[in-house]
Every structure is written in C-alpha cells, then in structure tokens.
Amino acid sequence: KNQVEQSPQSLIILEGKNCTLQCNYTVSPFSNLRWYKQDTGRGPVSLTIMTFSENTKSNGRYTATLDADTKQSSLHITASQLSDSASYICVVSAYSGAGSYQLTFGKGTKLSVIP
Amino acid sequence: SAVISQKPSRDICQRGTSLTIQCQVDSQVTMMFWYRQQPGQSLTLIATANQGSEATYESGFVIDKFPISRPNLTFSTLTVSNMSPEDSSIYLCSVKDSGNQPQHFGDGTRLSIL
C-alpha cells in the first residue's frame, strides 16, 4: 500500500530561524514528489516538484531535497517569516498505467512562525 | 496556472439535507477531481469528474451519497446528500491538464453539519 509519512506533525519556530520538514514514502512506481503549502482557509499551492533524477530544488527560501534510494524528502525553510505559517503537505505521484497517475498525500506538518 | 473558484466557501447545514458545491475554472482543463480533507487527516480523493459521463468514484465513496456532474471542461458540481455530522469536512476541487502535470486546488468549501 502506498504511504506518505510526514514529521513532525507540528512545529513552532521563531521568526528568522530555519527549519526542516521531513517526508518518508513507500510509493511505487515512483514518478515525482511535490511539496504543497496550505494556508489556513485556502487550498494547497505547489511549492516544488522533483523527479527521480533530481535531488535538490529551490523556490526562493524553500529548498526541497530528494533521496530516491532511501525514499526520503525534506523541505528546508530559510530565514522564516510570519507568512510561512501554514501546513506543508508532501505528495507523491505513482504511475498507475494507461497514462494515469495516483497521488498519495501526507497528513502535513503544521508550521507556526512566531515573532 | 488555472484559477479555481468554489462556492460556497463555507456553510452550516442541518442533518438530513443536501448541499451542492460548485467548482468553476477560468480555462478548459482535462481532469477535475473532488477531495475531502478532514481535520488532521490527509486529502482523500472522492472521485474524478468526467465530462459528459459518470464520475469515477474511489473506494468508500458512492454516487448516491456524492453525486457529481461535469457538463463541460470548466465546471463541475459535487453534492453531499443526506448529510450527517460525519460529513463535516473541507471539500476541495482540483484540476490538472493531463497525466503527470501538477494539480491545482480551489480554496475549498468548509462544511459543518449540525
């Protein structure tokens, strides 16, 4: 069964500090991995997408890493801002045949950035 | 990326009633989906809305409870029928163009059943 596990479940950090969120997955056959940011009251918004051959991808202060061998990904947030307070969801795509892809969602990490 | 509008954004309903949620996209999209997001849980796919034909439902979801329409490539509705408190959740519309393209999400409908 395809699964995506995220840790920690929640995290509180001071504004300006860095943090790293973790994602472990057992999804096969792997196609890609995405990190989404979901602000309170809003829908998820894609931050990064990584394929099997990519091990690092950045989007501003967000840097995602992927280790396809250990099936782990991380999202590093640098110099956090109050606006980074949100849930961060790891989503792994698996090819299910006939041009179709199945997404498996993690439960998310709820990040709170405090002044 | 596509702009997705969902209506209503939230509602409080009585048990036993039904509510229809609308999803409007500003451009034609190949694929439309409906998800449920319960507190502390991951997003769960309810069904894929197919244009001009019956939706494809995931295990645990049935058409009688969650009838879906998709009359064209920019619009879909999800009805939550005969609601009970267990249906209290966020319902999200999502779209993508094809295959392995990124999915985009609406802001969701927050539904509370009393």
PDB file of C-alpha atoms in Angstrom:
ATOM      1  CA  LYS A   1       0.000   0.000   0.000  1.00  0.00           C
ATOM      2  CA  ASN A   2       1.360   3.426  -0.944  1.00  0.00           C
ATOM      3  CA  GLN A   3       2.022   5.607   2.080  1.00  0.00           C
ATOM      4  CA  VAL A   4       3.477   9.023   2.843  1.00  0.00           C
ATOM      5  CA  GLU A   5       4.573   9.855   6.372  1.00  0.00           C
ATOM      6  CA  GLN A   6       5.475  13.375   7.450  1.00  0.00           C
ATOM      7  CA  SER A   7       7.256  14.614  10.523  1.00  0.00           C
ATOM      8  CA  PRO A   8       6.987  16.463  12.725  1.00  0.00           C
ATOM      9  CA  GLN A   9       3.214  16.737  12.929  1.00  0.00           C
ATOM     10  CA  SER A  10       3.568  20.321  14.113  1.00  0.00           C
ATOM     11  CA  LEU A  11       6.391  22.762  14.675  1.00  0.00           C
ATOM     12  CA  ILE A  12       6.767  26.181  16.285  1.00  0.00           C
ATOM     13  CA  ILE A  13       9.771  28.329  15.420  1.00  0.00           C
ATOM     14  CA  LEU A  14      10.859  31.904  15.955  1.00  0.00           C
ATOM     15  CA  GLU A  15      10.744  34.333  13.062  1.00  0.00           C
ATOM     16  CA  GLY A  16      14.065  34.397  11.235  1.00  0.00           C
ATOM     17  CA  LYS A  17      15.040  30.850  12.162  1.00  0.00           C
ATOM     18  CA  ASN A  18      15.459  27.954   9.753  1.00  0.00           C
ATOM     19  CA  CYS A  19      13.562  24.678   9.873  1.00  0.00           C
ATOM     20  CA  THR A  20      13.408  21.355   8.069  1.00  0.00           C
ATOM     21  CA  LEU A  21      10.344  19.225   7.455  1.00  0.00           C
ATOM     22  CA  GLN A  22      10.592  15.518   6.657  1.00  0.00           C
ATOM     23  CA  CYS A  23       8.704  13.211   4.315  1.00  0.00           C
ATOM     24  CA  ASN A  24       9.185   9.435   4.039  1.00  0.00           C
ATOM     25  CA  TYR A  25       7.299   7.484   1.421  1.00  0.00           C
ATOM     26  CA  THR A  26       6.632   3.979   0.247  1.00  0.00           C
ATOM     27  CA  VAL A  27       5.150   4.628  -3.185  1.00  0.00           C
ATOM     28  CA  SER A  28       5.747   2.541  -6.249  1.00  0.00           C
ATOM     29  CA  PRO A  29       6.359   3.012  -9.080  1.00  0.00           C
ATOM     30  CA  PHE A  30       7.628   6.475  -8.147  1.00  0.00           C
ATOM     31  CA  SER A  31       7.014   9.291 -10.603  1.00  0.00           C
ATOM     32  CA  ASN A  32       7.566  12.532  -8.704  1.00  0.00           C
ATOM     33  CA  LEU A  33       7.277  14.220  -5.333  1.00  0.00           C
ATOM     34  CA  ARG A  34       5.695  17.586  -4.638  1.00  0.00           C
ATOM     35  CA  TRP A  35       5.584  19.846  -1.644  1.00  0.00           C
ATOM     36  CA  TYR A  36       2.471  21.966  -1.208  1.00  0.00           C
ATOM     37  CA  LYS A  37       1.833  24.864   1.143  1.00  0.00           C
ATOM     38  CA  GLN A  38      -1.676  25.254   2.521  1.00  0.00           C
ATOM     39  CA  ASP A  39      -2.523  28.479   4.297  1.00  0.00           C
ATOM     40  CA  THR A  40      -5.407  28.409   6.752  1.00  0.00           C
ATOM     41  CA  GLY A  41      -8.663  28.670   4.846  1.00  0.00           C
ATOM     42  CA  ARG A  42      -7.024  28.202   1.461  1.00  0.00           C
ATOM     43  CA  GLY A  43      -6.323  25.348  -0.906  1.00  0.00           C
ATOM     44  CA  PRO A  44      -2.867  23.751  -1.270  1.00  0.00           C
ATOM     45  CA  VAL A  45      -0.410  25.560  -3.525  1.00  0.00           C
ATOM     46  CA  SER A  46       2.529  23.786  -5.154  1.00  0.00           C
ATOM     47  CA  LEU A  47       5.998  24.835  -3.947  1.00  0.00           C
ATOM     48  CA  THR A  48       8.302  22.346  -5.673  1.00  0.00           C
ATOM     49  CA  ILE A  49       8.175  19.245  -7.817  1.00  0.00           C
ATOM     50  CA  MET A  50      11.004  16.722  -8.004  1.00  0.00           C
ATOM     51  CA  THR A  51      11.503  13.767 -10.281  1.00  0.00           C
ATOM     52  CA  PHE A  52      13.585  10.668  -9.669  1.00  0.00           C
ATOM     53  CA  SER A  53      16.768  12.210 -11.086  1.00  0.00           C
ATOM     54  CA  GLU A  54      16.605  15.449  -9.090  1.00  0.00           C
ATOM     55  CA  ASN A  55      17.986  15.629  -5.578  1.00  0.00           C
ATOM     56  CA  THR A  56      17.654  19.345  -4.832  1.00  0.00           C
ATOM     57  CA  LYS A  57      15.278  22.050  -5.967  1.00  0.00           C
ATOM     58  CA  SER A  58      14.806  25.565  -4.651  1.00  0.00           C
ATOM     59  CA  ASN A  59      11.961  28.047  -4.758  1.00  0.00           C
ATOM     60  CA  GLY A  60      13.059  31.213  -3.017  1.00  0.00           C
ATOM     61  CA  ARG A  61      13.592  30.462   0.659  1.00  0.00           C
ATOM     62  CA  TYR A  62      12.239  26.924   0.202  1.00  0.00           C
ATOM     63  CA  THR A  63      14.667  24.126  -0.711  1.00  0.00           C
ATOM     64  CA  ALA A  64      13.470  20.579  -1.219  1.00  0.00           C
ATOM     65  CA  THR A  65      15.727  17.534  -1.302  1.00  0.00           C
ATOM     66  CA  LEU A  66      15.012  14.037  -2.502  1.00  0.00           C
ATOM     67  CA  ASP A  67      16.845  10.797  -1.787  1.00  0.00           C
ATOM     68  CA  ALA A  68      15.199   8.241  -4.043  1.00  0.00           C
ATOM     69  CA  ASP A  69      17.286   5.415  -2.599  1.00  0.00           C
ATOM     70  CA  THR A  70      16.072   5.898   0.964  1.00  0.00           C
ATOM     71  CA  LYS A  71      12.696   7.263  -0.199  1.00  0.00           C
ATOM     72  CA  GLN A  72      13.021  10.404   1.837  1.00  0.00           C
ATOM     73  CA  SER A  73      12.458  14.059   1.106  1.00  0.00           C
ATOM     74  CA  SER A  74      12.922  17.180   3.138  1.00  0.00           C
ATOM     75  CA  LEU A  75      11.747  20.768   2.832  1.00  0.00           C
ATOM     76  CA  HIS A  76      14.094  23.355   4.290  1.00  0.00           C
ATOM     77  CA  ILE A  77      12.797  26.839   5.006  1.00  0.00           C
ATOM     78  CA  THR A  78      15.425  29.532   5.428  1.00  0.00           C
ATOM     79  CA  ALA A  79      15.011  32.738   7.440  1.00  0.00           C
ATOM     80  CA  SER A  80      11.394  32.012   8.269  1.00  0.00           C
ATOM     81  CA  GLN A  81       8.743  34.709   8.064  1.00  0.00           C
ATOM     82  CA  LEU A  82       5.361  35.016   9.745  1.00  0.00           C
ATOM     83  CA  SER A  83       3.758  34.312   6.378  1.00  0.00           C
ATOM     84  CA  ASP A  84       5.375  30.874   6.345  1.00  0.00           C
ATOM     85  CA  SER A  85       2.862  29.780   8.991  1.00  0.00           C
ATOM     86  CA  ALA A  86       0.879  27.099   7.181  1.00  0.00           C
ATOM     87  CA  SER A  87       0.552  23.370   6.679  1.00  0.00           C
ATOM     88  CA  TYR A  88       3.102  21.785   4.375  1.00  0.00           C
ATOM     89  CA  ILE A  89       1.955  18.698   2.550  1.00  0.00           C
ATOM     90  CA  CYS A  90       4.159  16.118   0.846  1.00  0.00           C
ATOM     91  CA  VAL A  91       2.516  14.453  -2.155  1.00  0.00           C
ATOM     92  CA  VAL A  92       3.996  11.516  -4.061  1.00  0.00           C
ATOM     93  CA  SER A  93       2.858  10.538  -7.550  1.00  0.00           C
ATOM     94  CA  ALA A  94       2.918   6.950  -8.771  1.00  0.00           C
ATOM     95  CA  TYR A  95       2.298   5.790 -12.308  1.00  0.00           C
ATOM     96  CA  SER A  96      -0.785   3.576 -12.346  1.00  0.00           C
ATOM     97  CA  GLY A  97      -0.828   2.683 -16.026  1.00  0.00           C
ATOM     98  CA  ALA A  98      -2.618   3.878 -19.169  1.00  0.00           C
ATOM     99  CA  GLY A  99      -1.289   7.393 -18.730  1.00  0.00           C
ATOM    100  CA  SER A 100      -2.783   7.717 -15.261  1.00  0.00           C
ATOM    101  CA  TYR A 101      -1.069   8.768 -12.054  1.00  0.00           C
ATOM    102  CA  GLN A 102      -2.153   8.173  -8.490  1.00  0.00           C
ATOM    103  CA  LEU A 103      -1.354  10.743  -5.815  1.00  0.00           C
ATOM    104  CA  THR A 104      -0.658   9.801  -2.206  1.00  0.00           C
ATOM    105  CA  PHE A 105      -0.887  12.651   0.284  1.00  0.00           C
ATOM    106  CA  GLY A 106       0.837  13.026   3.617  1.00  0.00           C
ATOM    107  CA  LYS A 107      -1.072  14.434   6.576  1.00  0.00           C
ATOM    108  CA  GLY A 108       1.047  17.547   6.551  1.00  0.00           C
ATOM    109  CA  THR A 109       3.252  19.420   9.007  1.00  0.00           C
ATOM    110  CA  LYS A 110       1.640  22.423  10.653  1.00  0.00           C
ATOM    111  CA  LEU A 111       4.258  25.158  10.969  1.00  0.00           C
ATOM    112  CA  SER A 112       3.754  28.161  13.209  1.00  0.00           C
ATOM    113  CA  VAL A 113       6.225  31.034  12.990  1.00  0.00           C
ATOM    114  CA  ILE A 114       6.068  33.353  15.976  1.00  0.00           C
ATOM    115  CA  PRO A 115       7.558  36.835  16.425  1.00  0.00           C
TER     116      PRO A 115
ATOM    117  CA  SER B   1      -1.980  28.150 -13.650  1.00  0.00           C
ATOM    118  CA  ALA B   2      -5.733  27.744 -13.658  1.00  0.00           C
ATOM    119  CA  VAL B   3      -7.828  29.891 -11.320  1.00  0.00           C
ATOM    120  CA  ILE B   4     -10.403  27.804  -9.487  1.00  0.00           C
ATOM    121  CA  SER B   5     -13.465  29.271  -7.788  1.00  0.00           C
ATOM    122  CA  GLN B   6     -15.513  27.232  -5.350  1.00  0.00           C
ATOM    123  CA  LYS B   7     -18.924  28.136  -3.996  1.00  0.00           C
ATOM    124  CA  PRO B   8     -19.976  28.295  -1.266  1.00  0.00           C
ATOM    125  CA  SER B   9     -16.787  28.872   0.695  1.00  0.00           C
ATOM    126  CA  ARG B  10     -18.475  27.609   3.841  1.00  0.00           C
ATOM    127  CA  ASP B  11     -21.866  26.508   5.064  1.00  0.00           C
ATOM    128  CA  ILE B  12     -23.633  25.174   8.112  1.00  0.00           C
ATOM    129  CA  CYS B  13     -26.338  22.658   7.333  1.00  0.00           C
ATOM    130  CA  GLN B  14     -28.925  20.569   9.123  1.00  0.00           C
ATOM    131  CA  ARG B  15     -28.546  16.808   9.142  1.00  0.00           C
ATOM    132  CA  GLY B  16     -30.560  15.037   6.502  1.00  0.00           C
ATOM    133  CA  THR B  17     -30.297  17.880   3.998  1.00  0.00           C
ATOM    134  CA  SER B  18     -28.149  18.069   0.859  1.00  0.00           C
ATOM    135  CA  LEU B  19     -25.709  20.705  -0.372  1.00  0.00           C
ATOM    136  CA  THR B  20     -24.302  21.243  -3.842  1.00  0.00           C
ATOM    137  CA  ILE B  21     -20.797  22.673  -4.182  1.00  0.00           C
ATOM    138  CA  GLN B  22     -19.785  24.364  -7.409  1.00  0.00           C
ATOM    139  CA  CYS B  23     -16.331  24.481  -8.972  1.00  0.00           C
ATOM    140  CA  GLN B  24     -15.637  26.922 -11.811  1.00  0.00           C
ATOM    141  CA  VAL B  25     -12.284  27.065 -13.638  1.00  0.00           C
ATOM    142  CA  ASP B  26     -11.166  30.033 -15.724  1.00  0.00           C
ATOM    143  CA  SER B  27      -9.847  27.806 -18.520  1.00  0.00           C
ATOM    144  CA  GLN B  28     -10.621  24.415 -20.018  1.00  0.00           C
ATOM    145  CA  VAL B  29      -8.972  21.571 -18.138  1.00  0.00           C
ATOM    146  CA  THR B  30      -8.757  17.912 -18.944  1.00  0.00           C
ATOM    147  CA  MET B  31      -9.188  16.479 -15.478  1.00  0.00           C
ATOM    148  CA  MET B  32     -11.233  17.581 -12.463  1.00  0.00           C
ATOM    149  CA  PHE B  33     -11.247  15.938  -9.067  1.00  0.00           C
ATOM    150  CA  TRP B  34     -13.074  16.226  -5.774  1.00  0.00           C
ATOM    151  CA  TYR B  35     -11.255  15.695  -2.466  1.00  0.00           C
ATOM    152  CA  ARG B  36     -12.242  15.617   1.184  1.00  0.00           C
ATOM    153  CA  GLN B  37      -9.950  16.975   3.885  1.00  0.00           C
ATOM    154  CA  GLN B  38     -10.876  16.076   7.431  1.00  0.00           C
ATOM    155  CA  PRO B  39      -9.101  17.680  10.419  1.00  0.00           C
ATOM    156  CA  GLY B  40      -5.679  16.161  10.987  1.00  0.00           C
ATOM    157  CA  GLN B  41      -6.049  13.851   8.013  1.00  0.00           C
ATOM    158  CA  SER B  42      -4.553  13.771   4.547  1.00  0.00           C
ATOM    159  CA  LEU B  43      -6.539  14.736   1.496  1.00  0.00           C
ATOM    160  CA  THR B  44      -8.726  11.874   0.317  1.00  0.00           C
ATOM    161  CA  LEU B  45      -9.828  11.567  -3.291  1.00  0.00           C
ATOM    162  CA  ILE B  46     -13.600  11.192  -3.566  1.00  0.00           C
ATOM    163  CA  ALA B  47     -13.912  10.913  -7.337  1.00  0.00           C
ATOM    164  CA  THR B  48     -12.729  12.015 -10.738  1.00  0.00           C
ATOM    165  CA  ALA B  49     -15.326  14.121 -12.537  1.00  0.00           C
ATOM    166  CA  ASN B  50     -15.613  13.010 -16.164  1.00  0.00           C
ATOM    167  CA  GLN B  51     -17.005  15.382 -18.756  1.00  0.00           C
ATOM    168  CA  GLY B  52     -20.201  14.052 -20.246  1.00  0.00           C
ATOM    169  CA  SER B  53     -20.188  10.771 -18.353  1.00  0.00           C
ATOM    170  CA  GLU B  54     -20.497   9.339 -14.851  1.00  0.00           C
ATOM    171  CA  ALA B  55     -17.791  10.182 -12.352  1.00  0.00           C
ATOM    172  CA  THR B  56     -15.235   7.594 -11.290  1.00  0.00           C
ATOM    173  CA  TYR B  57     -15.506   7.016  -7.552  1.00  0.00           C
ATOM    174  CA  GLU B  58     -12.799   5.841  -5.174  1.00  0.00           C
ATOM    175  CA  SER B  59     -13.289   3.013  -2.754  1.00  0.00           C
ATOM    176  CA  GLY B  60     -15.575   4.061   0.073  1.00  0.00           C
ATOM    177  CA  PHE B  61     -17.431   6.725  -1.894  1.00  0.00           C
ATOM    178  CA  VAL B  62     -20.664   6.122  -3.796  1.00  0.00           C
ATOM    179  CA  ILE B  63     -22.682   8.079  -6.306  1.00  0.00           C
ATOM    180  CA  ASP B  64     -25.856   8.102  -4.204  1.00  0.00           C
ATOM    181  CA  LYS B  65     -24.046   9.931  -1.407  1.00  0.00           C
ATOM    182  CA  PHE B  66     -21.800  12.156  -3.566  1.00  0.00           C
ATOM    183  CA  PRO B  67     -23.412  12.733  -6.964  1.00  0.00           C
ATOM    184  CA  ILE B  68     -21.111  14.653  -9.303  1.00  0.00           C
ATOM    185  CA  SER B  69     -21.797  16.484 -12.521  1.00  0.00           C
ATOM    186  CA  ARG B  70     -19.388  17.817 -15.134  1.00  0.00           C
ATOM    187  CA  PRO B  71     -21.286  19.309 -18.048  1.00  0.00           C
ATOM    188  CA  ASN B  72     -18.224  20.913 -19.701  1.00  0.00           C
ATOM    189  CA  LEU B  73     -14.456  21.375 -19.388  1.00  0.00           C
ATOM    190  CA  THR B  74     -14.639  24.318 -16.962  1.00  0.00           C
ATOM    191  CA  PHE B  75     -17.365  23.417 -14.460  1.00  0.00           C
ATOM    192  CA  SER B  76     -18.277  20.668 -12.006  1.00  0.00           C
ATOM    193  CA  THR B  77     -20.544  20.188  -9.012  1.00  0.00           C
ATOM    194  CA  LEU B  78     -20.374  17.887  -6.015  1.00  0.00           C
ATOM    195  CA  THR B  79     -23.481  17.219  -3.962  1.00  0.00           C
ATOM    196  CA  VAL B  80     -23.231  15.924  -0.420  1.00  0.00           C
ATOM    197  CA  SER B  81     -26.520  14.111   0.140  1.00  0.00           C
ATOM    198  CA  ASN B  82     -28.456  13.278   3.288  1.00  0.00           C
ATOM    199  CA  MET B  83     -25.771  14.873   5.411  1.00  0.00           C
ATOM    200  CA  SER B  84     -24.747  13.698   8.857  1.00  0.00           C
ATOM    201  CA  PRO B  85     -22.225  15.206  11.300  1.00  0.00           C
ATOM    202  CA  GLU B  86     -19.590  12.785   9.943  1.00  0.00           C
ATOM    203  CA  ASP B  87     -19.733  14.690   6.645  1.00  0.00           C
ATOM    204  CA  SER B  88     -18.380  17.812   8.332  1.00  0.00           C
ATOM    205  CA  SER B  89     -15.185  18.463   6.417  1.00  0.00           C
ATOM    206  CA  ILE B  90     -13.464  20.604   3.823  1.00  0.00           C
ATOM    207  CA  TYR B  91     -14.311  19.656   0.241  1.00  0.00           C
ATOM    208  CA  LEU B  92     -11.761  20.659  -2.391  1.00  0.00           C
ATOM    209  CA  CYS B  93     -11.985  20.847  -6.143  1.00  0.00           C
ATOM    210  CA  SER B  94      -8.768  20.148  -8.025  1.00  0.00           C
ATOM    211  CA  VAL B  95      -7.780  20.283 -11.697  1.00  0.00           C
ATOM    212  CA  LYS B  96      -4.933  19.331 -13.968  1.00  0.00           C
ATOM    213  CA  ASP B  97      -4.391  19.254 -17.694  1.00  0.00           C
ATOM    214  CA  SER B  98      -3.103  15.766 -18.247  1.00  0.00           C
ATOM    215  CA  GLY B  99      -1.106  12.851 -16.981  1.00  0.00           C
ATOM    216  CA  ASN B 100       1.680  13.976 -14.681  1.00  0.00           C
ATOM    217  CA  GLN B 101       1.053  17.715 -14.699  1.00  0.00           C
ATOM    218  CA  PRO B 102       0.779  19.472 -11.306  1.00  0.00           C
ATOM    219  CA  GLN B 103      -2.655  19.609  -9.743  1.00  0.00           C
ATOM    220  CA  HIS B 104      -4.150  22.928  -8.730  1.00  0.00           C
ATOM    221  CA  PHE B 105      -6.654  23.279  -5.933  1.00  0.00           C
ATOM    222  CA  GLY B 106      -9.541  25.536  -5.125  1.00  0.00           C
ATOM    223  CA  ASP B 107      -9.798  27.104  -1.681  1.00  0.00           C
ATOM    224  CA  GLY B 108     -12.329  24.552  -0.553  1.00  0.00           C
ATOM    225  CA  THR B 109     -15.794  24.515   0.954  1.00  0.00           C
ATOM    226  CA  ARG B 110     -15.928  24.239   4.742  1.00  0.00           C
ATOM    227  CA  LEU B 111     -18.993  22.264   5.619  1.00  0.00           C
ATOM    228  CA  SER B 112     -20.410  21.839   9.123  1.00  0.00           C
ATOM    229  CA  ILE B 113     -23.431  19.669   9.808  1.00  0.00           C
ATOM    230  CA  LEU B 114     -25.444  20.177  12.975  1.00  0.00           C
TER     231      LEU B 114
END
